[in-house]
Short mmCIF file of N, CA and C in Angstrom, two decimals:
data_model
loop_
_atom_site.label_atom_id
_atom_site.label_comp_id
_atom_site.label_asym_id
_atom_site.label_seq_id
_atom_site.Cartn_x
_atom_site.Cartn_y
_atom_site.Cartn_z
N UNK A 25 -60.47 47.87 12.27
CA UNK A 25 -59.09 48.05 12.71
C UNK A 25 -58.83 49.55 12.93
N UNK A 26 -58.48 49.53 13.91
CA UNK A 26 -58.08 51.27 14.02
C UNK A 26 -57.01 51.83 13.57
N UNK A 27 -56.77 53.07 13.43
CA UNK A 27 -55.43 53.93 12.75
C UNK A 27 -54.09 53.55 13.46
N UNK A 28 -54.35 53.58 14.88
CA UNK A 28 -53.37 52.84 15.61
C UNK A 28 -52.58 52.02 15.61
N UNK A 29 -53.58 50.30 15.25
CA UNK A 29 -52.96 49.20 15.10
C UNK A 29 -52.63 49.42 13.27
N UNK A 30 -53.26 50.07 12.79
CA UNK A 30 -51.96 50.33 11.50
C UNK A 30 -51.11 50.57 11.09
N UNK A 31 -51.02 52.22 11.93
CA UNK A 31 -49.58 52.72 11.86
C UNK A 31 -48.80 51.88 12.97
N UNK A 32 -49.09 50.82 13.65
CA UNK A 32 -48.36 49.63 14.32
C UNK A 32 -48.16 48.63 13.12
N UNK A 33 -48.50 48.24 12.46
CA UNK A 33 -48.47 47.46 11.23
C UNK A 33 -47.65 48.39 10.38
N UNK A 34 -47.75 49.49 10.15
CA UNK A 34 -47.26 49.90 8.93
C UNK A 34 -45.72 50.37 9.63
N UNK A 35 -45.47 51.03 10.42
CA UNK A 35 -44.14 51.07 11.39
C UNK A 35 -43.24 49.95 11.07
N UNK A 36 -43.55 48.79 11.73
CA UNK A 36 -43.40 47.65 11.92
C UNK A 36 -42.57 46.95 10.93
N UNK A 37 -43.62 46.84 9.58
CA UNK A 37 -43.36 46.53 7.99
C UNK A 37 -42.41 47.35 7.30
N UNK A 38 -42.27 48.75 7.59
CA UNK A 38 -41.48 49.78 7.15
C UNK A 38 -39.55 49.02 7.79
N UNK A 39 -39.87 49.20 8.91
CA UNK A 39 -38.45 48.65 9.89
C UNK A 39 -37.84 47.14 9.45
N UNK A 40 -38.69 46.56 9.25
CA UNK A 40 -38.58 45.29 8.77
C UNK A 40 -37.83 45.62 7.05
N UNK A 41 -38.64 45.86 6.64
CA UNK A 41 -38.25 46.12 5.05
C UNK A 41 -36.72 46.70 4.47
N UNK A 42 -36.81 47.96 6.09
CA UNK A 42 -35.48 48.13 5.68
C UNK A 42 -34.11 47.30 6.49
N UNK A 43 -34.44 46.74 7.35
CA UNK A 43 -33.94 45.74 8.05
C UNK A 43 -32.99 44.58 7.21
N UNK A 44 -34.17 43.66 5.76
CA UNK A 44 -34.02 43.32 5.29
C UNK A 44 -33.43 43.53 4.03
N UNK A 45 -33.12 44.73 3.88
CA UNK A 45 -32.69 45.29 2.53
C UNK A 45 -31.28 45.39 3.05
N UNK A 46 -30.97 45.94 4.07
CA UNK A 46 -29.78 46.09 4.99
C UNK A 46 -28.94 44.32 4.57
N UNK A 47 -29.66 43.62 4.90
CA UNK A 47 -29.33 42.67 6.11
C UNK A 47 -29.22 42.02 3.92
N UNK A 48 -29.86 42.55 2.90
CA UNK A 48 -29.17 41.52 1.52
C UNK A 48 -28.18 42.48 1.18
N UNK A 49 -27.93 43.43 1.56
CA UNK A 49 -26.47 43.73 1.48
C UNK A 49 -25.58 43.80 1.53
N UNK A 50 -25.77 43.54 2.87
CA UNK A 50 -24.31 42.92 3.97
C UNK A 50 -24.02 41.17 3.89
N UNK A 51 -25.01 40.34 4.00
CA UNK A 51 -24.72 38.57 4.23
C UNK A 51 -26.02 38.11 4.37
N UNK A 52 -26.32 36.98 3.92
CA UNK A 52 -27.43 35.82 4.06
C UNK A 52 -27.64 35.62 5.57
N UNK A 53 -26.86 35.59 6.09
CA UNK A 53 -26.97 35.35 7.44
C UNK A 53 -27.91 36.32 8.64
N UNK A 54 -27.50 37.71 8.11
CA UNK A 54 -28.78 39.05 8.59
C UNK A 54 -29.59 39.35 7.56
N UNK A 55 -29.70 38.63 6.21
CA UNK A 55 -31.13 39.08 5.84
C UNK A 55 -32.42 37.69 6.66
N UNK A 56 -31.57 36.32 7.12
CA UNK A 56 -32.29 36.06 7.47
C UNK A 56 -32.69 36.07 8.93
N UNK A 57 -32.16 37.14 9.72
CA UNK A 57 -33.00 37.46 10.93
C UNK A 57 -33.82 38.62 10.59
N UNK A 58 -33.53 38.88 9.31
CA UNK A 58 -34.54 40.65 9.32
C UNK A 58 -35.86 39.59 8.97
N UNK A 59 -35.68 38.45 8.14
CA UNK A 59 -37.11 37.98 7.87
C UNK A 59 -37.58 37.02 9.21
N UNK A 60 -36.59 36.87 10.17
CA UNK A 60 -37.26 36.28 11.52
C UNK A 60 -37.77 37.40 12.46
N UNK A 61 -37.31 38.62 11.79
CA UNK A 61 -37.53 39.57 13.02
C UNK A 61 -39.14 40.34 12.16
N UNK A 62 -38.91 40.28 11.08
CA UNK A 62 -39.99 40.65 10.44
C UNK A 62 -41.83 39.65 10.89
N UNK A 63 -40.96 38.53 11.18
CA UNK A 63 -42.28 37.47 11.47
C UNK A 63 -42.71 37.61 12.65
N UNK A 64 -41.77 37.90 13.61
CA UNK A 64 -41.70 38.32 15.19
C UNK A 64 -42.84 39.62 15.21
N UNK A 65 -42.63 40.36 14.46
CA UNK A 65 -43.25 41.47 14.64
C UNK A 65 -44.89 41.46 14.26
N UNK A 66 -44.73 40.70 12.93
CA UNK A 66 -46.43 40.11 12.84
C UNK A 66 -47.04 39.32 14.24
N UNK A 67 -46.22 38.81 14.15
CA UNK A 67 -46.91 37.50 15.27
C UNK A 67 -47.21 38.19 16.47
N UNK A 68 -46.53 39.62 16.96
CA UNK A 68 -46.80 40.14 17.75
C UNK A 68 -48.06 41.14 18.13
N UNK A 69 -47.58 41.28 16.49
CA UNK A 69 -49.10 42.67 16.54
C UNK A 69 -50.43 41.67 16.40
N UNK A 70 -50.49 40.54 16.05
CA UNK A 70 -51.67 39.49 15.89
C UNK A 70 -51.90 39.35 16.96
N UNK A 71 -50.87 38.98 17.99
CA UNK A 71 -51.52 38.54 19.44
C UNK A 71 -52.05 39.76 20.38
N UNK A 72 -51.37 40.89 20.01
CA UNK A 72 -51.90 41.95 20.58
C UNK A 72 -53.16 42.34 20.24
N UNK A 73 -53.30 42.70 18.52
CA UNK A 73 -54.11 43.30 18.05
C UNK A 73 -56.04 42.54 17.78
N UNK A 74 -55.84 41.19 17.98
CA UNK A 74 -56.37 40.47 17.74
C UNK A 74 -55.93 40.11 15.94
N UNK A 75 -57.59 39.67 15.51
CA UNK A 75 -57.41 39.76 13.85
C UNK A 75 -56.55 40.84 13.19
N UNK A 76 -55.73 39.95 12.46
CA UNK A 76 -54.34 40.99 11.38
C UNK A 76 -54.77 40.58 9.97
N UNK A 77 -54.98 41.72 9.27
CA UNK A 77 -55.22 41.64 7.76
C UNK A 77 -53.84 41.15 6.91
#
């Protein structure tokens, strides 16, 4: 895996994380798109990246 598709993974996971921390502070309702948007973002870097650890 290259440094690339990591710091694409690790970006990604970072935004998400705080997305979701946001989103249990404010209502149930945006923590659960931070965890749909969080899955979006895997699913993305998988199809791009090929194999995702």
């Amino acid at each position: 895996m290259s440094p690339r598709i990591r710091l694409y993974d690790r970006l990604g996971s970072f935004r998400a994380l705080s997305l979701s921390s946001y989103g249990n502070s404010c209502n149930p309702g945006t923590s659960f798109v931070a965890r749909r948007w969080t899955f979006s973002i895997r699913s993305t870097c998988f199809f791009k990246c090929g194999a995702h650890t």
